PDB file of C-alpha atoms in Angstrom:
ATOM      1  CA  MET P   1       0.000   0.000   0.000  1.00 72.00           C
ATOM      2  CA  ARG P   2       1.307   3.437  -0.912  1.00 86.00           C
ATOM      3  CA  MET P   3       1.862   5.693   2.088  1.00 94.00           C
ATOM      4  CA  HIS P   4       1.579   9.476   1.987  1.00 96.00           C
ATOM      5  CA  GLU P   5       4.408  11.249   3.762  1.00 96.00           C
ATOM      6  CA  PHE P   6       4.912  14.604   5.455  1.00 97.00           C
ATOM      7  CA  ALA P   7       7.044  16.067   8.241  1.00 98.00           C
ATOM      8  CA  LEU P   8       6.185  17.913  11.443  1.00 98.00           C
ATOM      9  CA  SER P   9       8.697  20.156  13.157  1.00 97.00           C
ATOM     10  CA  ALA P  10       8.980  20.898  16.865  1.00 97.00           C
ATOM     11  CA  ASP P  11       9.265  24.397  18.297  1.00 96.00           C
ATOM     12  CA  GLY P  12      11.226  23.943  21.498  1.00 94.00           C
ATOM     13  CA  PRO P  13      12.634  20.754  23.076  1.00 94.00           C
ATOM     14  CA  PHE P  14      11.041  17.523  21.879  1.00 96.00           C
ATOM     15  CA  ASP P  15      12.063  13.883  22.248  1.00 96.00           C
ATOM     16  CA  PHE P  16      10.030  11.472  20.153  1.00 96.00           C
ATOM     17  CA  GLY P  17      11.700   8.534  21.883  1.00 94.00           C
ATOM     18  CA  ALA P  18      10.302   9.733  25.210  1.00 93.00           C
ATOM     19  CA  SER P  19       6.821   9.990  23.679  1.00 93.00           C
ATOM     20  CA  LEU P  20       7.114   6.463  22.313  1.00 93.00           C
ATOM     21  CA  ARG P  21       8.217   5.078  25.676  1.00 90.00           C
ATOM     22  CA  PHE P  22       5.236   6.740  27.334  1.00 90.00           C
ATOM     23  CA  VAL P  23       2.845   5.131  24.834  1.00 89.00           C
ATOM     24  CA  GLU P  24       4.448   1.745  25.484  1.00 86.00           C
ATOM     25  CA  ASP P  25       4.131   2.136  29.273  1.00 82.00           C
ATOM     26  CA  TRP P  26       0.700   3.746  29.557  1.00 77.00           C
ATOM     27  CA  PRO P  27      -1.901   0.994  30.156  1.00 70.00           C
ATOM     28  CA  ALA P  28      -4.413   2.609  27.779  1.00 72.00           C
ATOM     29  CA  THR P  29      -2.046   2.206  24.795  1.00 76.00           C
ATOM     30  CA  SER P  30       0.441  -0.419  25.947  1.00 67.00           C
ATOM     31  CA  ALA P  31      -1.214  -3.070  23.745  1.00 69.00           C
ATOM     32  CA  LEU P  32      -0.201  -1.248  20.562  1.00 78.00           C
ATOM     33  CA  PRO P  33       2.421  -3.264  18.658  1.00 77.00           C
ATOM     34  CA  SER P  34       5.782  -1.509  18.914  1.00 77.00           C
ATOM     35  CA  ASP P  35       9.288  -2.086  17.648  1.00 83.00           C
ATOM     36  CA  GLY P  36      10.755   0.737  19.703  1.00 83.00           C
ATOM     37  CA  ARG P  37      11.283   2.922  16.637  1.00 92.00           C
ATOM     38  CA  ALA P  38       7.848   3.909  15.330  1.00 95.00           C
ATOM     39  CA  LEU P  39       4.414   4.790  16.655  1.00 95.00           C
ATOM     40  CA  ARG P  40       1.717   3.148  14.529  1.00 96.00           C
ATOM     41  CA  PHE P  41      -1.999   3.598  15.095  1.00 95.00           C
ATOM     42  CA  GLY P  42      -5.331   3.832  13.319  1.00 96.00           C
ATOM     43  CA  TYR P  43      -8.180   6.178  14.126  1.00 97.00           C
ATOM     44  CA  CYS P  44     -11.138   8.006  12.613  1.00 97.00           C
ATOM     45  CA  ALA P  45      -9.895  11.441  11.611  1.00 97.00           C
ATOM     46  CA  GLU P  46     -11.897  14.210  13.211  1.00 95.00           C
ATOM     47  CA  ALA P  47     -11.778  16.136   9.931  1.00 93.00           C
ATOM     48  CA  ASP P  48     -14.063  13.665   8.120  1.00 95.00           C
ATOM     49  CA  TRP P  49     -14.618  10.697  10.512  1.00 96.00           C
ATOM     50  CA  LEU P  50     -13.005   8.349   7.986  1.00 97.00           C
ATOM     51  CA  PRO P  51     -10.414   5.761   9.092  1.00 98.00           C
ATOM     52  CA  ILE P  52      -6.736   6.486   8.597  1.00 98.00           C
ATOM     53  CA  GLY P  53      -3.554   4.662   9.534  1.00 97.00           C
ATOM     54  CA  VAL P  54      -0.557   6.611  10.805  1.00 97.00           C
ATOM     55  CA  ARG P  55       3.121   5.796  11.241  1.00 97.00           C
ATOM     56  CA  VAL P  56       5.358   8.272  13.095  1.00 97.00           C
ATOM     57  CA  THR P  57       9.139   8.052  13.336  1.00 97.00           C
ATOM     58  CA  ALA P  58      11.837  10.362  14.653  1.00 97.00           C
ATOM     59  CA  ALA P  59      13.340  12.946  12.315  1.00 97.00           C
ATOM     60  CA  PRO P  60      15.772  15.825  12.831  1.00 96.00           C
ATOM     61  CA  GLY P  61      13.882  18.664  14.507  1.00 95.00           C
ATOM     62  CA  GLY P  62      10.612  16.763  14.745  1.00 97.00           C
ATOM     63  CA  VAL P  63       9.006  13.668  13.243  1.00 98.00           C
ATOM     64  CA  ALA P  64       8.349  12.021   9.894  1.00 98.00           C
ATOM     65  CA  VAL P  65       4.752  10.926   9.340  1.00 98.00           C
ATOM     66  CA  ALA P  66       3.302   8.465   6.830  1.00 98.00           C
ATOM     67  CA  THR P  67      -0.442   7.902   6.424  1.00 98.00           C
ATOM     68  CA  THR P  68      -2.577   5.376   4.566  1.00 97.00           C
ATOM     69  CA  ARG P  69      -4.427   8.086   2.667  1.00 96.00           C
ATOM     70  CA  ALA P  70      -3.705  11.567   1.459  1.00 94.00           C
ATOM     71  CA  THR P  71      -3.923  14.275   4.090  1.00 94.00           C
ATOM     72  CA  GLY P  72      -4.760  17.944   4.139  1.00 94.00           C
ATOM     73  CA  ARG P  73      -4.061  20.681   6.632  1.00 95.00           C
ATOM     74  CA  GLU P  74      -6.725  19.458   9.082  1.00 96.00           C
ATOM     75  CA  ILE P  75      -5.464  15.899   9.452  1.00 96.00           C
ATOM     76  CA  ARG P  76      -1.860  17.065   9.644  1.00 97.00           C
ATOM     77  CA  GLY P  77      -2.980  19.318  12.457  1.00 97.00           C
ATOM     78  CA  GLU P  78      -4.585  16.347  14.197  1.00 98.00           C
ATOM     79  CA  VAL P  79      -1.349  14.352  14.138  1.00 98.00           C
ATOM     80  CA  ALA P  80       0.509  17.412  15.433  1.00 98.00           C
ATOM     81  CA  ARG P  81      -2.024  17.724  18.277  1.00 98.00           C
ATOM     82  CA  ILE P  82      -1.637  14.053  19.210  1.00 97.00           C
ATOM     83  CA  LEU P  83       2.094  14.612  19.765  1.00 98.00           C
ATOM     84  CA  SER P  84       1.675  18.157  21.172  1.00 98.00           C
ATOM     85  CA  LEU P  85       3.656  19.526  18.237  1.00 98.00           C
ATOM     86  CA  ASP P  86       0.966  22.127  17.554  1.00 97.00           C
ATOM     87  CA  VAL P  87       2.254  24.168  20.514  1.00 96.00           C
ATOM     88  CA  ASP P  88       5.476  26.181  20.790  1.00 96.00           C
ATOM     89  CA  GLY P  89       7.225  24.500  23.709  1.00 94.00           C
ATOM     90  CA  GLY P  90      10.158  26.895  23.875  1.00 92.00           C
ATOM     91  CA  GLY P  91       8.973  28.484  27.095  1.00 92.00           C
ATOM     92  CA  PHE P  92       8.297  25.210  28.909  1.00 92.00           C
ATOM     93  CA  ALA P  93      11.963  24.667  29.728  1.00 84.00           C
ATOM     94  CA  ARG P  94      12.110  27.979  31.552  1.00 87.00           C
ATOM     95  CA  LEU P  95       9.342  27.048  33.997  1.00 85.00           C
ATOM     96  CA  GLY P  96      11.765  24.835  35.911  1.00 78.00           C
ATOM     97  CA  GLU P  97      13.984  27.808  36.731  1.00 82.00           C
ATOM     98  CA  GLY P  98      11.536  29.035  39.353  1.00 84.00           C
ATOM     99  CA  ASP P  99      10.197  25.641  40.418  1.00 90.00           C
ATOM    100  CA  PRO P 100      12.935  23.195  41.496  1.00 91.00           C
ATOM    101  CA  VAL P 101      10.509  20.266  41.723  1.00 93.00           C
ATOM    102  CA  LEU P 102       9.252  20.703  38.168  1.00 93.00           C
ATOM    103  CA  GLY P 103      12.773  21.530  37.021  1.00 91.00           C
ATOM    104  CA  ASP P 104      14.090  18.243  38.379  1.00 91.00           C
ATOM    105  CA  LEU P 105      11.261  16.328  36.727  1.00 90.00           C
ATOM    106  CA  ARG P 106      11.981  18.023  33.407  1.00 89.00           C
ATOM    107  CA  ARG P 107      15.681  17.188  33.609  1.00 89.00           C
ATOM    108  CA  ARG P 108      14.796  13.530  34.117  1.00 87.00           C
ATOM    109  CA  SER P 109      12.451  13.528  31.120  1.00 86.00           C
ATOM    110  CA  PRO P 110      13.783  16.177  28.722  1.00 87.00           C
ATOM    111  CA  GLY P 111      11.716  16.722  25.622  1.00 93.00           C
ATOM    112  CA  LEU P 112       8.709  14.691  26.811  1.00 95.00           C
ATOM    113  CA  ARG P 113       5.470  16.350  25.732  1.00 96.00           C
ATOM    114  CA  PRO P 114       1.912  15.163  26.363  1.00 95.00           C
ATOM    115  CA  VAL P 115       0.805  12.344  24.106  1.00 95.00           C
ATOM    116  CA  CYS P 116      -2.895  12.787  23.440  1.00 95.00           C
ATOM    117  CA  PHE P 117      -5.743  10.510  22.513  1.00 95.00           C
ATOM    118  CA  TRP P 118      -6.328  10.276  18.789  1.00 96.00           C
ATOM    119  CA  SER P 119      -9.377  12.560  19.169  1.00 96.00           C
ATOM    120  CA  PRO P 120     -11.522  14.226  21.861  1.00 97.00           C
ATOM    121  CA  TRP P 121     -14.287  11.843  20.802  1.00 97.00           C
ATOM    122  CA  GLU P 122     -12.150   8.806  21.562  1.00 96.00           C
ATOM    123  CA  SER P 123     -10.948  10.284  24.852  1.00 96.00           C
ATOM    124  CA  ALA P 124     -14.541  10.929  25.929  1.00 97.00           C
ATOM    125  CA  CYS P 125     -15.520   7.342  25.160  1.00 96.00           C
ATOM    126  CA  TRP P 126     -12.510   6.133  27.104  1.00 95.00           C
ATOM    127  CA  ALA P 127     -13.502   8.319  30.057  1.00 94.00           C
ATOM    128  CA  VAL P 128     -16.899   6.588  30.180  1.00 95.00           C
ATOM    129  CA  ILE P 129     -15.596   3.045  29.580  1.00 95.00           C
ATOM    130  CA  VAL P 130     -12.929   3.298  32.293  1.00 93.00           C
ATOM    131  CA  GLN P 131     -15.281   4.517  35.023  1.00 92.00           C
ATOM    132  CA  ARG P 132     -15.300   2.051  37.945  1.00 87.00           C
ATOM    133  CA  SER P 133     -12.859  -0.137  36.031  1.00 84.00           C
ATOM    134  CA  SER P 134      -9.113  -0.529  35.690  1.00 86.00           C
ATOM    135  CA  MET P 135      -7.343   0.949  32.691  1.00 84.00           C
ATOM    136  CA  LEU P 136      -6.159  -2.494  31.598  1.00 85.00           C
ATOM    137  CA  VAL P 137      -9.698  -3.923  31.584  1.00 89.00           C
ATOM    138  CA  ALA P 138     -11.099  -0.783  29.934  1.00 90.00           C
ATOM    139  CA  SER P 139      -8.424  -1.012  27.246  1.00 89.00           C
ATOM    140  CA  ARG P 140      -9.563  -4.535  26.362  1.00 90.00           C
ATOM    141  CA  ILE P 141     -13.226  -3.478  26.211  1.00 92.00           C
ATOM    142  CA  LYS P 142     -12.395  -0.503  23.984  1.00 93.00           C
ATOM    143  CA  GLN P 143     -10.400  -2.800  21.709  1.00 93.00           C
ATOM    144  CA  ARG P 144     -13.322  -5.236  21.443  1.00 94.00           C
ATOM    145  CA  ILE P 145     -15.648  -2.393  20.430  1.00 95.00           C
ATOM    146  CA  ALA P 146     -13.153  -1.327  17.773  1.00 95.00           C
ATOM    147  CA  GLU P 147     -12.872  -4.869  16.417  1.00 95.00           C
ATOM    148  CA  ARG P 148     -16.648  -5.351  16.303  1.00 95.00           C
ATOM    149  CA  TYR P 149     -17.814  -1.977  14.973  1.00 96.00           C
ATOM    150  CA  GLY P 150     -14.751  -0.211  13.602  1.00 95.00           C
ATOM    151  CA  ALA P 151     -12.919  -0.327  10.306  1.00 96.00           C
ATOM    152  CA  GLU P 152      -9.459  -1.797   9.798  1.00 97.00           C
ATOM    153  CA  VAL P 153      -6.329  -0.137   8.458  1.00 97.00           C
ATOM    154  CA  THR P 154      -3.084  -1.838   7.517  1.00 96.00           C
ATOM    155  CA  ILE P 155       0.252  -0.232   8.319  1.00 96.00           C
ATOM    156  CA  ASP P 156       3.500  -1.974   7.411  1.00 93.00           C
ATOM    157  CA  GLY P 157       1.669  -5.281   7.150  1.00 93.00           C
ATOM    158  CA  GLN P 158       0.024  -4.955  10.577  1.00 94.00           C
ATOM    159  CA  VAL P 159      -3.775  -4.682  10.814  1.00 95.00           C
ATOM    160  CA  TYR P 160      -5.186  -2.140  13.282  1.00 95.00           C
ATOM    161  CA  ALA P 161      -8.828  -2.001  14.387  1.00 95.00           C
ATOM    162  CA  VAL P 162     -10.057   1.594  14.410  1.00 96.00           C
ATOM    163  CA  PHE P 163     -12.404   2.790  17.140  1.00 96.00           C
ATOM    164  CA  PRO P 164     -15.729   3.570  15.411  1.00 97.00           C
ATOM    165  CA  PRO P 165     -16.843   7.115  14.563  1.00 97.00           C
ATOM    166  CA  PRO P 166     -19.771   8.766  16.388  1.00 97.00           C
ATOM    167  CA  VAL P 167     -22.406   7.928  13.769  1.00 96.00           C
ATOM    168  CA  THR P 168     -21.557   4.214  13.972  1.00 96.00           C
ATOM    169  CA  LEU P 169     -21.583   4.053  17.755  1.00 93.00           C
ATOM    170  CA  LEU P 170     -24.812   6.038  17.876  1.00 91.00           C
ATOM    171  CA  GLU P 171     -26.565   3.203  16.062  1.00 86.00           C
ATOM    172  CA  ALA P 172     -24.647   0.296  17.612  1.00 87.00           C
ATOM    173  CA  GLY P 173     -26.004  -1.959  20.319  1.00 77.00           C
ATOM    174  CA  GLY P 174     -24.531  -4.643  22.492  1.00 83.00           C
ATOM    175  CA  LEU P 175     -21.253  -2.924  23.297  1.00 88.00           C
ATOM    176  CA  GLY P 176     -20.634  -5.178  26.276  1.00 88.00           C
ATOM    177  CA  LEU P 177     -21.097  -2.317  28.733  1.00 92.00           C
ATOM    178  CA  PRO P 178     -23.730  -1.558  31.378  1.00 93.00           C
ATOM    179  CA  ALA P 179     -26.852   0.036  29.886  1.00 93.00           C
ATOM    180  CA  GLN P 180     -26.103   3.387  31.544  1.00 95.00           C
ATOM    181  CA  LYS P 181     -22.642   3.570  29.984  1.00 95.00           C
ATOM    182  CA  GLU P 182     -23.996   2.670  26.546  1.00 95.00           C
ATOM    183  CA  GLU P 183     -26.560   5.439  26.836  1.00 95.00           C
ATOM    184  CA  TRP P 184     -23.814   7.883  27.835  1.00 96.00           C
ATOM    185  CA  LEU P 185     -21.746   6.877  24.802  1.00 96.00           C
ATOM    186  CA  ARG P 186     -24.687   7.553  22.505  1.00 95.00           C
ATOM    187  CA  GLY P 187     -25.061  10.985  24.109  1.00 96.00           C
ATOM    188  CA  LEU P 188     -21.375  11.682  23.503  1.00 97.00           C
ATOM    189  CA  ALA P 189     -21.786  10.569  19.889  1.00 97.00           C
ATOM    190  CA  ARG P 190     -24.536  13.145  19.398  1.00 96.00           C
ATOM    191  CA  ALA P 191     -22.320  15.835  20.967  1.00 96.00           C
ATOM    192  CA  ALA P 192     -19.458  14.947  18.624  1.00 96.00           C
ATOM    193  CA  LEU P 193     -21.708  15.062  15.560  1.00 95.00           C
ATOM    194  CA  ASP P 194     -23.061  18.436  16.729  1.00 95.00           C
ATOM    195  CA  GLY P 195     -19.514  19.798  16.810  1.00 94.00           C
ATOM    196  CA  VAL P 196     -19.374  20.217  20.584  1.00 93.00           C
ATOM    197  CA  LEU P 197     -16.964  17.365  21.301  1.00 95.00           C
ATOM    198  CA  THR P 198     -14.299  18.515  18.851  1.00 95.00           C
ATOM    199  CA  THR P 199     -10.818  19.984  19.124  1.00 96.00           C
ATOM    200  CA  GLU P 200     -11.735  23.146  17.243  1.00 95.00           C
ATOM    201  CA  HIS P 201     -14.660  23.944  19.515  1.00 96.00           C
ATOM    202  CA  LEU P 202     -13.001  23.064  22.825  1.00 97.00           C
ATOM    203  CA  ARG P 203      -9.719  24.832  22.088  1.00 97.00           C
ATOM    204  CA  ALA P 204     -11.605  27.994  21.043  1.00 97.00           C
ATOM    205  CA  LEU P 205     -13.053  28.381  24.551  1.00 97.00           C
ATOM    206  CA  PRO P 206     -11.274  29.559  27.697  1.00 95.00           C
ATOM    207  CA  PRO P 207     -10.312  26.400  29.661  1.00 94.00           C
ATOM    208  CA  GLU P 208     -12.807  27.076  32.461  1.00 93.00           C
ATOM    209  CA  GLU P 209     -15.679  27.426  29.980  1.00 96.00           C
ATOM    210  CA  ALA P 210     -14.620  24.320  28.072  1.00 97.00           C
ATOM    211  CA  LEU P 211     -14.500  22.290  31.287  1.00 95.00           C
ATOM    212  CA  ALA P 212     -17.944  23.511  32.308  1.00 94.00           C
ATOM    213  CA  GLU P 213     -19.376  22.631  28.901  1.00 96.00           C
ATOM    214  CA  LEU P 214     -17.835  19.177  29.029  1.00 96.00           C
ATOM    215  CA  ARG P 215     -19.196  18.530  32.515  1.00 95.00           C
ATOM    216  CA  ALA P 216     -22.685  19.083  31.100  1.00 95.00           C
ATOM    217  CA  LEU P 217     -22.270  16.119  28.723  1.00 96.00           C
ATOM    218  CA  PRO P 218     -23.719  12.709  29.683  1.00 92.00           C
ATOM    219  CA  GLY P 219     -21.439  10.641  31.899  1.00 94.00           C
ATOM    220  CA  VAL P 220     -18.786  13.349  32.157  1.00 95.00           C
ATOM    221  CA  GLY P 221     -17.723  14.475  35.626  1.00 92.00           C
ATOM    222  CA  PRO P 222     -14.921  16.828  36.695  1.00 90.00           C
ATOM    223  CA  PHE P 223     -12.140  14.284  36.162  1.00 88.00           C
ATOM    224  CA  SER P 224     -13.440  13.166  32.762  1.00 93.00           C
ATOM    225  CA  ALA P 225     -13.866  16.769  31.613  1.00 95.00           C
ATOM    226  CA  GLY P 226     -10.218  17.471  32.379  1.00 93.00           C
ATOM    227  CA  LEU P 227      -9.129  14.310  30.587  1.00 93.00           C
ATOM    228  CA  ILE P 228     -11.087  15.214  27.448  1.00 96.00           C
ATOM    229  CA  LEU P 229      -9.861  18.805  27.320  1.00 96.00           C
ATOM    230  CA  ILE P 230      -6.221  18.108  28.160  1.00 95.00           C
ATOM    231  CA  ARG P 231      -5.533  14.673  26.682  1.00 94.00           C
ATOM    232  CA  GLY P 232      -8.266  14.739  24.046  1.00 96.00           C
ATOM    233  CA  ALA P 233      -8.280  18.256  22.624  1.00 97.00           C
ATOM    234  CA  GLY P 234      -4.666  18.808  23.680  1.00 97.00           C
ATOM    235  CA  ALA P 235      -5.270  22.130  25.442  1.00 97.00           C
ATOM    236  CA  PRO P 236      -1.807  23.107  26.739  1.00 96.00           C
ATOM    237  CA  ASP P 237      -2.852  25.341  29.626  1.00 96.00           C
ATOM    238  CA  ALA P 238      -5.675  23.839  31.656  1.00 95.00           C
ATOM    239  CA  PHE P 239      -5.812  22.698  35.270  1.00 92.00           C
ATOM    240  CA  PRO P 240      -9.090  21.031  36.275  1.00 81.00           C
ATOM    241  CA  GLY P 241      -8.434  21.565  39.981  1.00 75.00           C
ATOM    242  CA  ASP P 242     -10.394  18.460  40.980  1.00 79.00           C
ATOM    243  CA  GLU P 243      -8.298  15.347  40.431  1.00 84.00           C
ATOM    244  CA  PRO P 244      -7.503  13.352  43.585  1.00 87.00           C
ATOM    245  CA  ARG P 245      -4.819  11.232  41.925  1.00 87.00           C
ATOM    246  CA  LEU P 246      -2.873  14.236  40.643  1.00 91.00           C
ATOM    247  CA  PHE P 247      -3.338  15.960  43.993  1.00 93.00           C
ATOM    248  CA  ALA P 248      -1.764  12.958  45.747  1.00 93.00           C
ATOM    249  CA  ILE P 249       1.240  13.098  43.412  1.00 94.00           C
ATOM    250  CA  LEU P 250       1.660  16.831  43.992  1.00 95.00           C
ATOM    251  CA  ARG P 251       1.308  16.478  47.763  1.00 94.00           C
ATOM    252  CA  GLU P 252       4.183  14.025  47.820  1.00 93.00           C
ATOM    253  CA  ALA P 253       6.312  16.037  45.401  1.00 94.00           C
ATOM    254  CA  TYR P 254       5.849  19.411  47.110  1.00 94.00           C
ATOM    255  CA  GLY P 255       5.356  18.276  50.693  1.00 94.00           C
ATOM    256  CA  LEU P 256       1.824  19.622  50.991  1.00 95.00           C
ATOM    257  CA  PRO P 257      -0.299  18.574  53.990  1.00 96.00           C
ATOM    258  CA  GLU P 258      -2.901  15.837  53.604  1.00 94.00           C
ATOM    259  CA  ASP P 259      -5.710  18.321  54.195  1.00 94.00           C
ATOM    260  CA  ALA P 260      -4.447  20.901  51.677  1.00 94.00           C
ATOM    261  CA  PRO P 261      -7.454  22.638  50.064  1.00 94.00           C
ATOM    262  CA  LYS P 262      -8.052  22.570  46.322  1.00 92.00           C
ATOM    263  CA  ALA P 263      -7.050  26.226  46.194  1.00 93.00           C
ATOM    264  CA  ALA P 264      -3.507  25.225  47.228  1.00 94.00           C
ATOM    265  CA  TYR P 265      -3.146  23.042  44.147  1.00 94.00           C
ATOM    266  CA  ARG P 266      -4.574  25.709  41.865  1.00 93.00           C
ATOM    267  CA  LYS P 267      -2.131  28.242  43.318  1.00 93.00           C
ATOM    268  CA  LEU P 268       0.739  25.830  42.703  1.00 92.00           C
ATOM    269  CA  ALA P 269      -0.353  25.359  39.095  1.00 94.00           C
ATOM    270  CA  GLU P 270      -0.543  29.117  38.464  1.00 94.00           C
ATOM    271  CA  ALA P 271       3.262  29.164  38.273  1.00 92.00           C
ATOM    272  CA  TRP P 272       3.096  26.719  35.347  1.00 95.00           C
ATOM    273  CA  ARG P 273       1.165  29.008  32.989  1.00 95.00           C
ATOM    274  CA  PRO P 274       0.900  28.814  29.985  1.00 95.00           C
ATOM    275  CA  TYR P 275       1.789  25.095  30.234  1.00 96.00           C
ATOM    276  CA  ARG P 276      -0.315  23.895  33.155  1.00 96.00           C
ATOM    277  CA  SER P 277      -1.458  20.825  31.201  1.00 96.00           C
ATOM    278  CA  TRP P 278       2.095  19.937  30.224  1.00 96.00           C
ATOM    279  CA  ALA P 279       3.425  20.231  33.763  1.00 95.00           C
ATOM    280  CA  SER P 280       0.585  18.103  35.139  1.00 94.00           C
ATOM    281  CA  PHE P 281       1.266  15.513  32.437  1.00 94.00           C
ATOM    282  CA  LEU P 282       4.903  15.159  33.507  1.00 93.00           C
ATOM    283  CA  PHE P 283       3.852  14.380  37.079  1.00 92.00           C
ATOM    284  CA  ARG P 284       1.312  11.796  35.908  1.00 88.00           C
ATOM    285  CA  ALA P 285       3.683  10.296  33.323  1.00 86.00           C
ATOM    286  CA  ALA P 286       6.288   9.615  35.990  1.00 83.00           C
ATOM    287  CA  THR P 287       3.898   7.096  37.597  1.00 74.00           C
ATOM    288  CA  TYR P 288       3.706   5.113  34.345  1.00 61.00           C
ATOM    289  CA  GLY P 289       7.431   5.030  33.632  1.00 50.00           C
ATOM    290  CA  GLY P 290       7.296   7.524  30.777  1.00 43.00           C
ATOM    291  CA  GLY P 291       9.046  10.082  32.935  1.00 38.00           C
ATOM    292  CA  GLY P 292      12.090   7.922  33.422  1.00 36.00           C
ATOM    293  CA  GLN P 293      11.030   6.463  36.773  1.00 36.00           C
ATOM    294  CA  GLU P 294      10.230   2.883  37.659  1.00 32.00           C
ATOM    295  CA  VAL P 295       6.625   2.202  36.733  1.00 31.00           C
ATOM    296  CA  ASP P 296       4.231   1.015  39.422  1.00 35.00           C
ATOM    297  CA  ARG P 297       2.336  -1.558  37.362  1.00 33.00           C
ATOM    298  CA  LYS P 298      -0.001  -2.580  40.172  1.00 32.00           C
ATOM    299  CA  ARG P 299      -1.088   0.981  40.887  1.00 33.00           C
ATOM    300  CA  ALA P 300      -1.480   1.796  37.186  1.00 32.00           C
ATOM    301  CA  GLY P 301      -3.482  -1.357  36.538  1.00 33.00           C
ATOM    302  CA  GLU P 302      -5.832  -0.958  39.449  1.00 30.00           C
ATOM    303  CA  TRP P 303      -6.515   2.762  39.232  1.00 30.00           C
ATOM    304  CA  THR P 304     -10.118   3.727  38.551  1.00 34.00           C
ATOM    305  CA  THR P 305     -11.722   7.083  38.007  1.00 34.00           C
ATOM    306  CA  PRO P 306     -13.387   8.733  41.004  1.00 29.00           C
TER     307      PRO P 306
END
């Protein structure tokens, strides 16, 4: 199959190898086949909801990308968002100068940027599927849905099942989930088709407004809203301010008291502007091994959303 190639450049420090290691360690994507050199995945492009296969490899100053069909500006922008290459990261390195804790974390994972879900739509579905479940179990369920209702793309001889687009999931039944979750997924599908659950819409709003709008969607609470905005739409400067797991990591890192109010975490994050999402990602990534630390597999496998 002929692949269509293009390049993406990075403004500021970027280490594709670090991104690839994170994908390999993160339970939600650890099942993706990997040879340690390329990131390969299939998804329904937000630009037209049609399936596309993507291969990403390291290149001087950025990455080289090959896709299974021709791409335009919109899809190239989607791939850039997935790797956080749509943001100038030049200023991120300077944040560590005034924050020794963040500075130390950055030195141990130089060039690591957030790796996002393939689309806000897919991140929203994940947020519903993983509720009251482990990430490892949720990953298997999501894969089964992709195999049953999604298309297939072939990249370098490997077949990848693509998670179905909103219109398909809206009409699908028997997803293997509780009835309430299936109803929530159909509600999210309608929101995606209405243009609400899209990168363009969510990134056009101030983070606080985007989070409020997401919390109004079916099955989406404070944690899920932050996940969709930050790891789905790739918003670089958002801090949900209501994530117990992140709070626990920050308490340990900064020596905050157990009863620290939410305002203390928001105040801490103010120093990370305009990269609050990126800084938070580094703290989370360290627990999966992507930040250069030993991964706690048991904790990662058993974690469930609040």
